[in-house]
XYZ file of C-alpha atoms in Angstrom:
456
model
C 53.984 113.619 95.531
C 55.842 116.548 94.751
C 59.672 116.771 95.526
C 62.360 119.056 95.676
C 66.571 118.183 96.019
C 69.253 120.344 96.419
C 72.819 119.076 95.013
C 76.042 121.295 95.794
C 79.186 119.629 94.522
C 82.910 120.781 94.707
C 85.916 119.190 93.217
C 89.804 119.721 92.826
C 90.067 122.311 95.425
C 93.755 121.204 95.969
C 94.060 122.578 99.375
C 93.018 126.505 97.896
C 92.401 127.423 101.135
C 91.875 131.065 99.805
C 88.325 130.643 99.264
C 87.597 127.689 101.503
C 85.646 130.429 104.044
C 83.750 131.701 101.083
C 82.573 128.322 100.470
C 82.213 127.075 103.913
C 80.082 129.723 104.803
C 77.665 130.025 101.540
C 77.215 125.731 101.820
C 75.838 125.838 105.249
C 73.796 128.965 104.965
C 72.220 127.422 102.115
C 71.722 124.075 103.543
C 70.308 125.471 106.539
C 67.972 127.506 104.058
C 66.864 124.461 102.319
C 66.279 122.456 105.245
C 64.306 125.097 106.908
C 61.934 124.932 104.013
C 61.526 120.562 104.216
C 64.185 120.246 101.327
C 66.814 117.748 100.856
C 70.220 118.580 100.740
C 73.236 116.575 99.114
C 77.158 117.692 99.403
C 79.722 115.829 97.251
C 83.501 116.602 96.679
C 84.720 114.805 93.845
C 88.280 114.169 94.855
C 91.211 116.162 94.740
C 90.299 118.092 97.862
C 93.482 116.957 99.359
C 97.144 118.935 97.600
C 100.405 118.490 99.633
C 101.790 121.973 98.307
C 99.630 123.080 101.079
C 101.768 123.415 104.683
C 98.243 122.758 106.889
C 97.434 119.409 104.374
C 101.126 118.172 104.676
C 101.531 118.634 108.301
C 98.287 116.667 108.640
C 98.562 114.455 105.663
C 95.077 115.424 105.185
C 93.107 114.432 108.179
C 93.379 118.252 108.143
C 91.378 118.288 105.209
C 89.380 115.457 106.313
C 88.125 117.855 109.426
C 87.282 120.486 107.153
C 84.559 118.665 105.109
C 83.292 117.581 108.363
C 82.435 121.179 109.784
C 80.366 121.713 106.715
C 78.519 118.173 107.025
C 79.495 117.100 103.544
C 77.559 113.835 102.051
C 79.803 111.404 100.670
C 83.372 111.867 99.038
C 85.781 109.756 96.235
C 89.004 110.221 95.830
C 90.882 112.068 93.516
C 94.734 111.489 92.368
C 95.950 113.519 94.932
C 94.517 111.484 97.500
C 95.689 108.367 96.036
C 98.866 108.978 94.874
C 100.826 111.224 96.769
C 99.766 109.886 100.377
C 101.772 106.872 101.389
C 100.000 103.567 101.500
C 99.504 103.690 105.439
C 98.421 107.422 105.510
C 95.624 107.094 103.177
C 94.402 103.857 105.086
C 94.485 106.331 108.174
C 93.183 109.516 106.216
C 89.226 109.352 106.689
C 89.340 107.300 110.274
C 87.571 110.245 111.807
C 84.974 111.477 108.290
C 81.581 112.096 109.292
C 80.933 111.442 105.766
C 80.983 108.703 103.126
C 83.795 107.365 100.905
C 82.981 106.295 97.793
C 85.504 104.510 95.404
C 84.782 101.702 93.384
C 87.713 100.995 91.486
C 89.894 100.906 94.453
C 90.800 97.494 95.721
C 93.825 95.946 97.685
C 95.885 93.868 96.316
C 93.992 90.553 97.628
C 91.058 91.674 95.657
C 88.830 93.029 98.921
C 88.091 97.066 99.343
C 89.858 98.956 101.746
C 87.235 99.425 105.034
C 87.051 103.126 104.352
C 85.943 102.821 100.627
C 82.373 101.894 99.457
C 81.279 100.895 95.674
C 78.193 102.788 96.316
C 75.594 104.146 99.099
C 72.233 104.605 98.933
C 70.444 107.547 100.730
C 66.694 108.367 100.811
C 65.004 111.698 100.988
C 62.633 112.400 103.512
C 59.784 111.928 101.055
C 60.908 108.313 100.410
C 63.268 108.844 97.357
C 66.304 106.530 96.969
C 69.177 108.337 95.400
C 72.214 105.695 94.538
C 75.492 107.328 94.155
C 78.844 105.924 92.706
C 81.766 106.861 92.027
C 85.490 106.110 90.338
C 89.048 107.663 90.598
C 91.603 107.802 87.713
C 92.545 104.743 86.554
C 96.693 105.344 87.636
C 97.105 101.592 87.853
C 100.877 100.991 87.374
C 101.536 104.129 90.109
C 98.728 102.426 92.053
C 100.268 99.214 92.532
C 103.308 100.326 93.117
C 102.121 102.022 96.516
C 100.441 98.477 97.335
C 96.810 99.018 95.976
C 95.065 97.816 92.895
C 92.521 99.240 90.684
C 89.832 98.297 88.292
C 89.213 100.085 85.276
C 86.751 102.863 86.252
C 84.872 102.338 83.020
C 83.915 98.970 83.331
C 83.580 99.025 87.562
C 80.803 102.099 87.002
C 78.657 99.547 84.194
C 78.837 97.120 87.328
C 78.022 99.465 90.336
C 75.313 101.343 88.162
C 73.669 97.267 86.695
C 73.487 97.458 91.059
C 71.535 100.712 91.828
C 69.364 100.372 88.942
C 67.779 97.757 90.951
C 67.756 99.231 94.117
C 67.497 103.030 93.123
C 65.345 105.774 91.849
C 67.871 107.934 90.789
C 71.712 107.125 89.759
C 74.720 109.725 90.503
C 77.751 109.459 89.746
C 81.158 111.005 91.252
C 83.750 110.729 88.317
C 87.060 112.008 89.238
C 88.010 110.685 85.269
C 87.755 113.896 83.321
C 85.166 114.901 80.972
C 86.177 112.249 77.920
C 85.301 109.915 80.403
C 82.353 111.590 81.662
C 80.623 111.490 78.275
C 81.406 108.241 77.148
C 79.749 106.949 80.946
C 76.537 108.689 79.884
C 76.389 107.055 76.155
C 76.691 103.301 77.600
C 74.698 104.074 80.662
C 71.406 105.820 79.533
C 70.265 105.400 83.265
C 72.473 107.418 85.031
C 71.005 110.874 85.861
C 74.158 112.807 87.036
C 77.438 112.958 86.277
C 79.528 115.125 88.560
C 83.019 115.473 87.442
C 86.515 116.656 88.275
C 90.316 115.424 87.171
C 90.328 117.730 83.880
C 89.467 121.177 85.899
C 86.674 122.025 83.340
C 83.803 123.849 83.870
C 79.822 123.658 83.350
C 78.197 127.035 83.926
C 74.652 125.336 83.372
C 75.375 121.869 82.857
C 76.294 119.583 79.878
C 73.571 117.269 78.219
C 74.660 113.866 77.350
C 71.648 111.949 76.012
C 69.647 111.330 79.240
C 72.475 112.747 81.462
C 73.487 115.909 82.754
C 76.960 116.519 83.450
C 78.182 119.196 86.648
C 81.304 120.360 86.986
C 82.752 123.306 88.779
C 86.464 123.588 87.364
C 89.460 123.939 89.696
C 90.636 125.378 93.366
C 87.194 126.061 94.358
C 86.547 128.726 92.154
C 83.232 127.706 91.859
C 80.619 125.708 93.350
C 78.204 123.374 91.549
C 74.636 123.184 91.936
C 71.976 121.034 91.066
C 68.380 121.339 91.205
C 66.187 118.691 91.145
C 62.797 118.261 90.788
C 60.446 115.339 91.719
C 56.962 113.748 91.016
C 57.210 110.567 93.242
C 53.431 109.320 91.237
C 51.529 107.886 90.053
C 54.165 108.870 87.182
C 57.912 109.303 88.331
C 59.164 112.350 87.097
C 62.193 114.189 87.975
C 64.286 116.977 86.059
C 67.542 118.426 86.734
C 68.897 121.756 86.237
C 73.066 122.610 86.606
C 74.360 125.611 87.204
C 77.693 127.422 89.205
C 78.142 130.014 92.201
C 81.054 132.293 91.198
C 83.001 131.490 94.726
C 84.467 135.733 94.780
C 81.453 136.515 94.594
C 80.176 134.726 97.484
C 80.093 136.829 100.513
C 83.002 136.068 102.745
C 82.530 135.940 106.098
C 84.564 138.501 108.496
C 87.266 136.319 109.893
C 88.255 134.864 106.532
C 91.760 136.594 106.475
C 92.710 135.162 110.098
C 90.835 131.574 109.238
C 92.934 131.419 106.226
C 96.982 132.366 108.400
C 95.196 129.645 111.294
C 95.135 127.123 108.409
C 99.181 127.978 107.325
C 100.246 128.599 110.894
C 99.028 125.577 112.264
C 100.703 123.094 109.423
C 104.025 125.713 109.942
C 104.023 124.471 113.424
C 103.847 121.007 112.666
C 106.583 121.013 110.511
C 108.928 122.494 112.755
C 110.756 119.207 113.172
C 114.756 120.317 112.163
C 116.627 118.205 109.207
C 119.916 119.631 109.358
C 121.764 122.583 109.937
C 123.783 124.273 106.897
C 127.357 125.491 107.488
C 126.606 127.891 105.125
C 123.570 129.186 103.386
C 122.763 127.831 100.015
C 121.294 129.866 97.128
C 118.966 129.381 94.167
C 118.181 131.348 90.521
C 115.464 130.208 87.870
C 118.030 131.151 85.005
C 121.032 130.939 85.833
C 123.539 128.059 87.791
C 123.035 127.921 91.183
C 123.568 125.692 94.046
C 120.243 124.149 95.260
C 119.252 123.020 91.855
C 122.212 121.457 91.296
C 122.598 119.805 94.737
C 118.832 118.472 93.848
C 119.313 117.169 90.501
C 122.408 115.270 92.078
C 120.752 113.761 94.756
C 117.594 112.130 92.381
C 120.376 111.397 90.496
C 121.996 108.963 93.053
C 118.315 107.921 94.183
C 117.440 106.680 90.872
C 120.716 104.961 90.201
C 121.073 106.359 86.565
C 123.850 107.264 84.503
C 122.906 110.823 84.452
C 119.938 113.432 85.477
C 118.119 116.744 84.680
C 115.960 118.725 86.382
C 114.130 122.024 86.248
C 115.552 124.779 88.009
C 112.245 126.198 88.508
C 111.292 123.807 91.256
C 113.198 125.269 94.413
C 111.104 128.393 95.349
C 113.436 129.658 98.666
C 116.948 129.622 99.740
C 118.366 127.620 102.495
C 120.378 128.697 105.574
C 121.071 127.641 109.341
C 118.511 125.267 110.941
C 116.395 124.292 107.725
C 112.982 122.268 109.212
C 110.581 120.176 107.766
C 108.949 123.387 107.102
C 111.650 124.941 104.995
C 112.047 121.979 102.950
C 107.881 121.758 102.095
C 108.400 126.146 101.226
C 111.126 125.251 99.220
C 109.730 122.106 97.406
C 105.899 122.230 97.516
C 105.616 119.973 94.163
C 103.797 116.431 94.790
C 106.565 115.726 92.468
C 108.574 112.273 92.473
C 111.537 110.897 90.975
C 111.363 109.309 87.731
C 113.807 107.153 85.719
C 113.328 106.777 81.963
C 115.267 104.452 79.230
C 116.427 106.666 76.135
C 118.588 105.995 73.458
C 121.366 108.283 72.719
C 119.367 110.501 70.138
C 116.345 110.758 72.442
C 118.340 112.324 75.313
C 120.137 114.500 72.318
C 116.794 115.824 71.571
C 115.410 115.565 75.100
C 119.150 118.425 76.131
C 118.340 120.484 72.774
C 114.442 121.238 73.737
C 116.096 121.600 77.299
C 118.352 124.412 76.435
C 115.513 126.072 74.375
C 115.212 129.457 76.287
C 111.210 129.262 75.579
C 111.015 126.786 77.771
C 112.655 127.585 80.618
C 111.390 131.169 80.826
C 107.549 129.237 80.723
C 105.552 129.876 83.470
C 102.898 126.944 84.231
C 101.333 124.961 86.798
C 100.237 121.351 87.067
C 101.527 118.159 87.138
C 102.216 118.377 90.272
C 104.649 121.584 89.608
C 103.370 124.593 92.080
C 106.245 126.506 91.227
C 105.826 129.738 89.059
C 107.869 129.241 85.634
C 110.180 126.016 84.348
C 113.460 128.259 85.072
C 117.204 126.893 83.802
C 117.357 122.556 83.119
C 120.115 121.623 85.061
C 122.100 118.390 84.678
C 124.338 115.522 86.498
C 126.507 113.671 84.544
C 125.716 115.806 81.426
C 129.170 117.871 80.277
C 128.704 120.179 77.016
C 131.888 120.910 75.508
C 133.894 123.658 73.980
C 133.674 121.636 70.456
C 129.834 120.642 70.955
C 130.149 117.747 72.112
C 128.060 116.659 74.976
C 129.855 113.628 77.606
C 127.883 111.489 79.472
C 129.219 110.015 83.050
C 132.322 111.155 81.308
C 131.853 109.643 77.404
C 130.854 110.812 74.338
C 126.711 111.090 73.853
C 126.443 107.985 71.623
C 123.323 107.876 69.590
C 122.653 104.331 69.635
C 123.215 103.864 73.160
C 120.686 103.083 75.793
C 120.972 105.328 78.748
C 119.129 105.506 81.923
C 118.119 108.989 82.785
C 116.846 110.400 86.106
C 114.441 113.223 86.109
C 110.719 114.281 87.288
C 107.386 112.067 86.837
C 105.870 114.945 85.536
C 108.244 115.178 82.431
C 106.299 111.646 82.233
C 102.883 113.365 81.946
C 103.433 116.537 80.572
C 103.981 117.398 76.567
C 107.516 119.631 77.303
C 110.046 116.616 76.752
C 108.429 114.496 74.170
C 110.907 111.801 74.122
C 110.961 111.278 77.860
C 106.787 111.480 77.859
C 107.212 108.368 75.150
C 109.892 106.995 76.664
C 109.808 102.681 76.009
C 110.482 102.068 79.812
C 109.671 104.314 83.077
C 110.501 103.816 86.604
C 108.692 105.746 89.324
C 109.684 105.475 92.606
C 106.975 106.652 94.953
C 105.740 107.644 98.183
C 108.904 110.233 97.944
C 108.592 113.793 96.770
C 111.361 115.449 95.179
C 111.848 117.042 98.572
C 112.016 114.097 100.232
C 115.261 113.603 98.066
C 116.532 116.796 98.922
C 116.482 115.930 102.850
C 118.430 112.602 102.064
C 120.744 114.085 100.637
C 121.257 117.311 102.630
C 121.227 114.517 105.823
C 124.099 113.076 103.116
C 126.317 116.014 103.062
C 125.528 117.581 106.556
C 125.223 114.950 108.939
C 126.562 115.921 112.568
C 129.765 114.140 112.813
């Protein structure tokens, strides 16, 4: 018997809003299309769908998101980074309690060794012609960040080889949803010949038409819903099974975009504005901010991670507060002036680490780069600025007060992301790094501006 399926598959839209109508509209149309003719139809979102820059996601802590996969009737889901790691332990327990759709995560676990209720190693769904279609799927393996929020992972890797042994008893065709980046992607399809399709996210790259990998073809649709995947798949149910894939992408500007798009999109902002209206504190006097050169907010922020980490000095990028300060500042000003699912970091250099770790600081290349990712949703790296780092007439540089000593071991507070990222080499390397999670950087900020302007 003769079959045809219809895959659409998104991933890393990071709460891009901007072109959520676009897609919204084009997925149902077309599911209603296929469905109309006696087709199948499959949605998947490969994690990532959930970015706390976002005002609507972080006044909902994603149910917000959550609601929005519902309205187009999305399949199943995994989790991405994003959802793992910068939602606090309770909130992503509570994030898919209303999902009219399936989680899938195998390689998350609690710390007792069971799966969280929400999260399923696999599912198994059959077409109307009597096809069974087992899909997987695996987050990045963050363990150390992981366990530190009270979870525990597998490695992803090894998990799949188990969950994939599974459906290839039970299943006609294999998917998986790999929110591991394309490395990872390939090297699934070379150990597991069986699997059909790999649908990927994590690494933002993108498949036009697919990637062959032996017996595997590999979708992926890059970054902030810029494009949609597609999969077509063809059947022959017997006396032979037969069944070919073909990938390809929907441009998402050129989708047509339906005529309340504009007013959908302010809803989205507006309604996580107004949930974020709760106040923090009210300033004396308004505080200011500059990418390049001293200013107060910077300063005031470096300062406060500073005293959070308990280290014997800190620095910061500038280039993370994006607005001023003044009067009653709300939740809401803090989230428009920090967006960054940034948190504190504390690293263990010696003294000619953080020597080189101030030079590359000071390097006006830097500073004047403009970037995003890893977390940062700013626009460029702007001005380092420091706490307990003094440069000197005579160039010497004091730390808490003494001489930079080159054999010393210091502890230095600064941003995970320095942890990730390839602009401070020696703190990316560093032999010992403390994270201290579920806070943001902003969440810092409002400490300490509750610190320094409490009523009295």
């Amino acid at each position: 018997m003769r079959e045809k399926i219809h895959i659409y598959h998104t991933n890393d839209i990071h709460s891009h809003f901007d072109k959520w109508p676009r897609i919204r509209k084009f997925l149902k149309e077309r599911r209603a299309i296929h469905e109309a003719a006696g087709e199948d139809v499959f949605i998947f979102d490969i994690g990532d769908f959930v970015d706390r820059w976002h005002p609507f996601t972080e006044g909902t802590l994603g149910k917000g998101n959550v609601e929005l996969l519902n309205e187009v009737a999305y399949t199943a889901a995994t989790i991405g980074n994003n959802e793992g790691l910068t939602l606090p332990k309770e909130a992503l327990e509570q994030l898919y309690d209303r999902a009219q759709f399936d989680v899938l995560a195998a390689n998350l676990y609690l710390p007792d060794g069971s799966r969280p209720s929400w999260a399923m190693p696999y599912r198994i769904y059959t077409t109307s012609k009597g096809t069974t279609i087992g899909v997987t799927a695996a987050t990045a393996f963050y363990r150390p960040l992981y366990k530190l929020l009270g979870w525990e992972m597998t490695e992803p890797l090894a998990e799949l080889r188990r969950q994939i042994t599974e459906l290839q008893k039970k299943a006609d065709i294999i998917i998986v949803l790999s929110h591991l980046g394309m490395n990872d992607d390939e090297a699934i399809a070379k150990s597991n010949p069986r699997v059909d399709l790999i649908l990927g996210g994590h690494t933002h790259h993108v498949f036009m038409n697919g990637k062959k990998a032996g017996h595997t073809l590999l979708g992926a649709a890059g970054r902030h819903g810029d494009y949609v995947g597609y999969i077509e798949g063809e059947l022959n149910t017997g006396p032979f099974f037969y069944k070919k894939f073909t990938a390809s992408l929907f441009e998402t500007s050129m989708l047509e975009s339906p005529p309340n798009a504009a007013g959908y999109i302010k809803e989205l902002e507006q309604t996580g504005k107004v949930l974020l209206q709760t106040e923090v504190v009210r300033l004396p006097e308004p505080l200011s901010y500059s990418w390049l050169e001293t200013s107060e907010l910077p300063s005031i922020l470096c300062e406060a991670i500073y005293k959070w980490c308990e280290a014997d000095c800190a620095l910061i990028n500038s280039g993370l507060i994006l607005s001023s300060l003044e009067g009653s500042v709300t939740k809401y000003d803090l989230h428009r002036m920090l967006p960054h699912p940034i948190n504190p970091c504390k690293v263990e250099l010696t003294g000619a680490e953080l020597a080189e770790v101030i030079e590359r600081a000071e390097d006006s290349d830097l500073s004047e780069l403009e970037f995003q990712g890893l977390g940062f949703r700013g626009v460029m790296m702007g001005k380092f600025v420091y706490h307990e780092i003094v440069f000197c007439d005579d160039d010497t540089i004091l730390i808490a007060g003494e001489p930079l000593n080159p054999e010393k071991m210091y502890h230095v507070a600064t941003l995970d992301m320095f942890t990730f990222g390839i602009f401070l080499p020696p703190i990316k390397n560093a032999r010992k790094k403390i994270y201290y999670l579920p806070e943001f950087v902003r969440d810092v900020m409002e400490w300490e501006l509750k610190s320094r302007y409490a009523s009295p």
